Coordinates of C-alpha atoms in Angstrom, one line a residue:
M30 CA 98.6 25.0 62.2
P31 CA 102.4 23.5 62.9
N32 CA 104.8 26.1 63.4
A33 CA 107.8 27.0 61.5
R34 CA 111.2 26.8 61.7
S35 CA 112.7 27.1 58.8
S36 CA 112.4 26.6 54.5
H37 CA 110.5 23.1 55.6
L38 CA 109.1 23.9 57.9
T39 CA 106.9 27.1 56.3
R40 CA 106.6 24.1 53.9
R41 CA 105.7 22.2 56.4
G42 CA 102.9 25.2 57.3
I43 CA 102.1 25.4 53.8
L44 CA 100.9 21.8 54.2
A45 CA 98.6 22.0 56.4
A46 CA 96.9 24.9 55.2
G47 CA 97.4 22.7 51.6
G48 CA 99.5 23.9 49.6
A49 CA 100.9 21.3 46.7
L50 CA 103.9 20.2 45.1
G51 CA 106.4 20.6 42.0
L52 CA 109.7 19.8 40.1
G53 CA 111.6 18.0 37.6
A54 CA 114.8 17.0 37.1
V55 CA 116.9 15.0 35.0
L56 CA 116.9 11.9 36.0
A57 CA 119.9 8.7 35.6
A58 CA 119.4 5.9 37.0
C59 CA 120.5 3.3 36.5
G60 CA 122.3 -0.2 37.6
D61 CA 123.9 -3.0 35.6
D62 CA 124.2 -1.7 31.7
E63 CA 122.2 -4.4 31.5
K64 CA 118.1 -3.6 31.4
S65 CA 116.1 -6.4 33.1
G66 CA 114.2 -8.6 31.3
D67 CA 110.7 -10.0 31.5
S68 CA 112.4 -13.3 33.5
A69 CA 112.6 -14.2 37.2
E70 CA 115.9 -13.5 35.8
G71 CA 116.6 -10.9 34.0
T72 CA 115.2 -9.2 37.3
A73 CA 117.5 -11.4 39.8
A74 CA 121.0 -10.3 37.9
K75 CA 119.8 -6.6 38.3
K76 CA 118.8 -6.7 41.4
S77 CA 122.6 -8.2 42.1
G78 CA 124.7 -5.7 40.6
P79 CA 125.0 -2.0 41.4
W80 CA 122.5 0.3 42.1
S81 CA 123.2 3.9 41.1
F82 CA 120.6 7.0 40.9
K83 CA 120.4 11.1 40.3
D84 CA 118.2 12.5 42.2
D85 CA 116.3 15.8 41.8
R86 CA 119.1 17.3 44.1
G87 CA 122.0 16.6 41.6
T88 CA 123.1 13.9 43.7
T89 CA 123.2 10.6 43.1
V90 CA 124.2 7.6 45.5
K91 CA 126.1 4.8 43.9
L92 CA 126.2 1.0 45.8
D93 CA 126.9 -1.8 45.3
Q94 CA 124.7 -3.4 45.8
V95 CA 120.6 -2.8 44.0
P96 CA 119.7 -1.6 47.8
T97 CA 116.8 -3.8 49.6
N98 CA 116.8 -2.5 53.5
I99 CA 115.2 1.1 52.2
V100 CA 114.0 3.3 55.1
A101 CA 111.3 6.3 53.0
F102 CA 109.2 8.8 54.0
T103 CA 105.2 7.2 53.7
G104 CA 103.3 8.2 51.3
V105 CA 107.0 7.9 49.1
A106 CA 107.0 3.8 50.7
A107 CA 103.4 4.1 49.4
A108 CA 104.1 4.6 46.0
L109 CA 107.1 2.9 45.4
Y110 CA 104.7 -0.9 47.3
D111 CA 101.8 -0.1 44.1
Y112 CA 105.2 -1.0 41.7
G113 CA 106.1 -3.8 43.8
I114 CA 109.1 -1.9 46.3
Q115 CA 108.5 -3.3 49.5
V116 CA 110.9 -0.9 52.1
K117 CA 112.2 -2.0 55.8
G118 CA 110.6 1.3 57.4
V119 CA 108.9 4.4 57.3
F120 CA 108.7 8.0 58.9
G121 CA 105.5 10.1 58.6
P122 CA 102.0 9.7 59.3
T123 CA 101.8 5.9 58.6
T124 CA 98.2 5.2 61.3
T125 CA 96.4 6.4 62.7
K126 CA 94.7 6.5 66.3
D127 CA 92.9 3.1 66.2
G128 CA 95.2 1.7 64.0
K129 CA 94.7 1.7 60.8
P130 CA 96.7 3.2 57.6
D131 CA 96.9 7.1 57.2
V132 CA 95.8 8.2 54.0
Q133 CA 99.0 8.2 53.3
A134 CA 99.7 4.9 53.3
G135 CA 98.4 3.5 49.8
D136 CA 97.7 0.2 50.0
M137 CA 100.7 -0.4 51.6
D138 CA 100.5 -3.2 54.5
V139 CA 101.8 -1.5 57.4
S140 CA 102.0 -4.2 60.1
K141 CA 104.8 -4.6 57.1
V142 CA 106.9 -2.4 58.2
T143 CA 109.4 -0.6 60.8
V144 CA 107.5 3.0 61.9
L145 CA 110.4 5.0 62.8
G146 CA 107.8 8.1 63.7
N147 CA 104.7 8.6 63.0
A148 CA 104.2 12.0 62.0
W149 CA 105.1 14.4 60.4
G150 CA 109.4 15.5 60.5
Q151 CA 109.3 12.9 63.8
L152 CA 112.4 9.7 62.7
N153 CA 114.0 7.7 65.5
V154 CA 117.6 7.9 64.3
E155 CA 118.6 4.1 67.3
K156 CA 115.3 2.4 65.5
Y157 CA 116.6 4.1 62.1
A158 CA 120.2 3.0 62.8
A159 CA 119.3 0.0 63.9
L160 CA 117.4 -1.3 60.7
A161 CA 120.4 -1.0 58.9
P162 CA 119.9 1.0 56.0
Q163 CA 121.0 0.9 52.5
V164 CA 119.5 4.4 51.8
L165 CA 116.9 6.8 52.9
I166 CA 114.0 8.2 50.4
T167 CA 111.2 11.3 50.6
T168 CA 110.7 14.4 48.5
T169 CA 111.5 18.0 49.5
F170 CA 109.3 20.6 48.8
D171 CA 111.8 23.9 48.1
D172 CA 114.6 24.3 46.1
A173 CA 117.2 24.1 48.4
G174 CA 116.2 20.0 48.5
T175 CA 115.9 19.9 52.4
L176 CA 114.5 16.2 53.1
W177 CA 110.9 16.0 53.4
S178 CA 110.2 14.6 57.2
V179 CA 114.0 14.9 58.5
P180 CA 113.6 16.1 61.7
E181 CA 116.5 18.9 62.0
D182 CA 117.6 18.6 65.4
S183 CA 119.3 14.8 64.1
K184 CA 119.0 15.5 60.3
D185 CA 123.2 15.0 60.6
K186 CA 122.9 11.9 62.7
I187 CA 120.8 10.0 60.3
A188 CA 122.9 11.7 57.0
K189 CA 125.8 9.6 58.6
L190 CA 123.8 6.2 58.5
A191 CA 122.6 5.9 54.8
P192 CA 122.8 7.7 52.2
S193 CA 119.9 9.6 50.4
V194 CA 117.6 10.2 47.4
A195 CA 114.8 13.4 47.3
V196 CA 111.8 13.2 45.1
S197 CA 111.4 16.8 44.3
V198 CA 108.1 18.0 44.2
F199 CA 108.8 21.3 44.3
D200 CA 107.2 24.1 41.2
R201 CA 107.0 21.7 38.5
Q202 CA 103.7 19.6 37.4
L203 CA 102.9 16.0 38.7
T204 CA 103.9 14.3 35.9
Q205 CA 107.1 15.7 36.5
P206 CA 107.5 13.3 40.0
L207 CA 105.2 10.3 39.3
E208 CA 107.8 9.9 35.6
R209 CA 110.7 10.0 38.5
M210 CA 109.4 7.6 40.9
W211 CA 108.9 5.4 38.0
E212 CA 112.2 5.4 36.9
L213 CA 113.4 5.2 41.0
A214 CA 110.8 1.8 41.3
E215 CA 112.7 -0.2 38.2
S216 CA 116.0 1.8 39.1
L217 CA 115.0 -0.9 42.5
G218 CA 114.6 -3.7 40.8
A219 CA 110.1 -2.6 39.4
D220 CA 109.2 -4.5 36.8
M221 CA 107.4 -1.3 34.7
K222 CA 106.7 -3.5 32.1
A223 CA 104.2 -5.7 33.9
D224 CA 100.6 -5.1 33.3
K225 CA 99.2 -3.5 36.4
A226 CA 102.4 -1.4 35.8
V227 CA 101.4 -0.4 32.3
Q228 CA 97.3 0.5 32.6
A229 CA 97.9 1.9 35.6
K230 CA 100.5 4.8 33.7
K231 CA 97.5 4.5 30.5
A232 CA 94.4 4.8 33.0
F233 CA 96.3 8.3 34.4
Q234 CA 96.2 9.8 30.6
D235 CA 92.8 8.6 30.7
A236 CA 91.8 10.7 33.6
A237 CA 93.7 13.3 32.3
A238 CA 91.8 14.0 28.8
R239 CA 89.0 13.6 31.1
L240 CA 89.8 15.7 33.0
R241 CA 91.0 18.3 30.1
K242 CA 87.8 18.1 29.0
A243 CA 85.9 18.6 31.5
A244 CA 87.9 21.1 31.9
K245 CA 87.4 23.2 28.5
A246 CA 83.7 22.1 28.8
R247 CA 82.5 24.0 31.9
P248 CA 85.2 26.9 32.3
E249 CA 82.8 29.7 33.9
I250 CA 83.0 26.8 36.8
K251 CA 85.3 28.5 40.2
V252 CA 87.7 25.3 42.0
L253 CA 89.1 26.9 45.0
A254 CA 91.6 24.0 46.9
G255 CA 91.5 24.3 50.9
S256 CA 91.9 23.1 54.4
A257 CA 91.1 23.3 57.2
S258 CA 92.4 23.6 60.7
A259 CA 90.7 24.6 64.0
E260 CA 90.8 29.0 64.0
L261 CA 91.6 29.4 60.3
F262 CA 90.3 28.4 57.0
Y263 CA 93.9 28.3 54.1
V264 CA 93.4 29.2 50.6
S265 CA 95.8 27.9 48.0
G266 CA 97.5 29.6 44.7
T267 CA 98.1 26.8 42.1
N268 CA 101.5 28.1 41.7
L269 CA 104.3 26.4 43.1
S270 CA 101.9 22.2 44.2
V271 CA 102.2 19.9 42.1
D272 CA 98.7 18.6 41.4
L273 CA 97.5 21.9 41.5
E274 CA 100.1 23.5 39.0
Y275 CA 98.9 20.3 36.7
F276 CA 95.4 20.8 37.3
K277 CA 95.5 24.4 35.9
A278 CA 97.7 23.8 33.2
L279 CA 94.7 20.7 31.5
G280 CA 92.9 23.9 32.5
V281 CA 90.8 23.9 35.8
N282 CA 90.1 27.1 37.0
F283 CA 91.4 28.0 40.1
V284 CA 90.3 31.0 42.9
E285 CA 94.1 32.4 43.0
P286 CA 94.3 34.3 46.9
S287 CA 96.1 37.5 46.5
E288 CA 99.8 37.8 46.2
A289 CA 99.9 39.6 48.6
A290 CA 98.0 37.6 51.0
K291 CA 100.6 34.4 49.8
K292 CA 103.4 36.5 50.0
A293 CA 103.7 35.5 54.2
T294 CA 103.3 32.1 52.9
G295 CA 106.2 32.2 50.7
G296 CA 103.2 32.0 48.3
W297 CA 101.9 29.2 48.6
F298 CA 98.8 30.1 50.1
E299 CA 96.5 32.4 52.1
S300 CA 94.7 32.6 55.6
L301 CA 91.6 33.2 56.7
S302 CA 89.7 33.8 60.1
W303 CA 86.3 31.0 60.5
E304 CA 83.7 34.1 59.8
N305 CA 85.7 35.9 56.8
V306 CA 85.8 32.6 55.3
D307 CA 83.7 33.0 51.7
K308 CA 85.9 35.5 50.7
Y309 CA 86.2 33.9 47.9
P310 CA 83.2 32.2 45.5
A311 CA 83.8 28.7 44.3
D312 CA 81.7 26.4 43.1
V313 CA 83.0 23.6 43.7
I314 CA 85.8 22.8 46.9
I315 CA 89.2 20.2 46.8
M316 CA 90.0 19.5 50.6
D317 CA 92.9 18.5 52.1
D318 CA 92.6 15.1 52.9
R319 CA 95.3 14.7 55.2
S320 CA 95.0 13.4 58.8
S321 CA 97.5 16.2 60.1
T322 CA 93.6 18.3 59.2
I323 CA 89.8 19.0 59.9
Q324 CA 87.9 16.5 57.6
P325 CA 84.3 18.1 55.5
T326 CA 82.3 16.1 57.7
D327 CA 84.0 17.3 61.3
I328 CA 84.2 21.5 59.8
T329 CA 81.2 22.6 62.9
E330 CA 81.4 26.6 61.6
G331 CA 78.5 28.0 60.9
T332 CA 79.4 30.0 57.8
W333 CA 81.4 27.1 56.0
K334 CA 77.6 25.4 56.6
K335 CA 77.0 29.1 54.8
L336 CA 79.2 27.9 51.8
P337 CA 76.9 27.8 48.4
A338 CA 79.1 25.2 46.9
V339 CA 79.0 23.1 50.6
K340 CA 74.7 23.6 50.6
A341 CA 75.4 22.3 47.2
G342 CA 77.0 19.3 48.1
Q343 CA 80.3 20.7 46.1
V344 CA 83.2 18.9 48.2
I345 CA 85.5 16.6 47.6
A346 CA 88.7 15.1 48.9
R347 CA 92.4 17.0 48.3
S348 CA 95.6 15.0 48.3
P349 CA 98.6 17.8 49.2
E350 CA 100.7 14.9 48.7
P351 CA 99.7 12.9 46.2
I352 CA 101.1 9.7 46.2
L353 CA 103.5 9.6 43.4
S354 CA 102.1 6.4 41.2
Y355 CA 99.6 6.7 38.5
D356 CA 98.2 4.0 39.8
K357 CA 97.1 6.5 43.6
C358 CA 96.5 9.8 41.5
T359 CA 94.3 9.3 38.9
P360 CA 91.1 9.0 41.2
L361 CA 92.8 12.5 41.4
L362 CA 92.4 12.9 38.2
T363 CA 88.9 11.9 37.5
D364 CA 86.9 12.8 40.4
L365 CA 87.8 16.5 40.1
A366 CA 86.9 15.5 36.2
E367 CA 83.5 14.2 37.7
A368 CA 82.4 16.8 40.0
I369 CA 83.8 19.8 37.2
E370 CA 80.6 17.8 35.0
N371 CA 78.3 17.4 37.6
A372 CA 78.5 21.1 39.6
K373 CA 75.9 23.5 39.8
K374 CA 76.8 27.1 38.9
V375 CA 76.6 28.7 43.0
S376 CA 79.5 30.8 42.7

């Protein structure tokens, strides 16, 4: 589990442990006063005008024109890509060892972006400067507004090169940052009236209704959110994490680590030795899908293999850092709904 240096590094440890996200803020996303029309002319007019966006830190970034030289954390870039916004550079897990897109890159064509750092907390300042960035966009996982994955030791140099925008994913439900990313993409010129965007949002809403129905019909099914490292197994609490807070609000019955155990991690999760991995009985286990964690098929611990949910094949993936587009978040809802609908009571 990665070491933490300060507030956001504690969060980094949390994410390795399968923590999650959330927060809600008032937005003002606007270019010029004209709204972009459906025509190419309307979009072009919007792109040629000034741009401003008030982010979740309360910071308003103003530029003379809508930025096109955008650098973003990989997951944010993937969300913007789903709305038709292409960034120039990314930082964060982008490609796997075999050169394929990391799970956090979504559908983004990784060959068309400059990778400034291929792991959390890596951002090459020289490469960043060479891109002549107009804005840096990332998330924030704490109430201090710390920029996610921006290196602590070079954050001041990075801040001098371009203004930053942060979408908060701290202590709020998933729907809030989803809406903020929608608004951000729209401000950058995305056509949110396009059929693809409209249908993606509707599919998400339908999936949410399905999950609510499944949770109501099967309240006895206990769901545990876990994450694996070589030494430890982490059980996430639902508070603070955007996905888990939202699933809980829809009625999902989650296993909650003890408050005393979570205290050491700022309320995010509990660390268990593999010998104690059976501390919390569960019927369904949702496991951290990021490449920095050990995936269920690669866990060799005998205690894991003996868990009733594992033996029953009731383990699915979870995205503690969800790509904040409706298209990418819909499967998170449908997969969990299906798992609950079909689960055998084994706890």
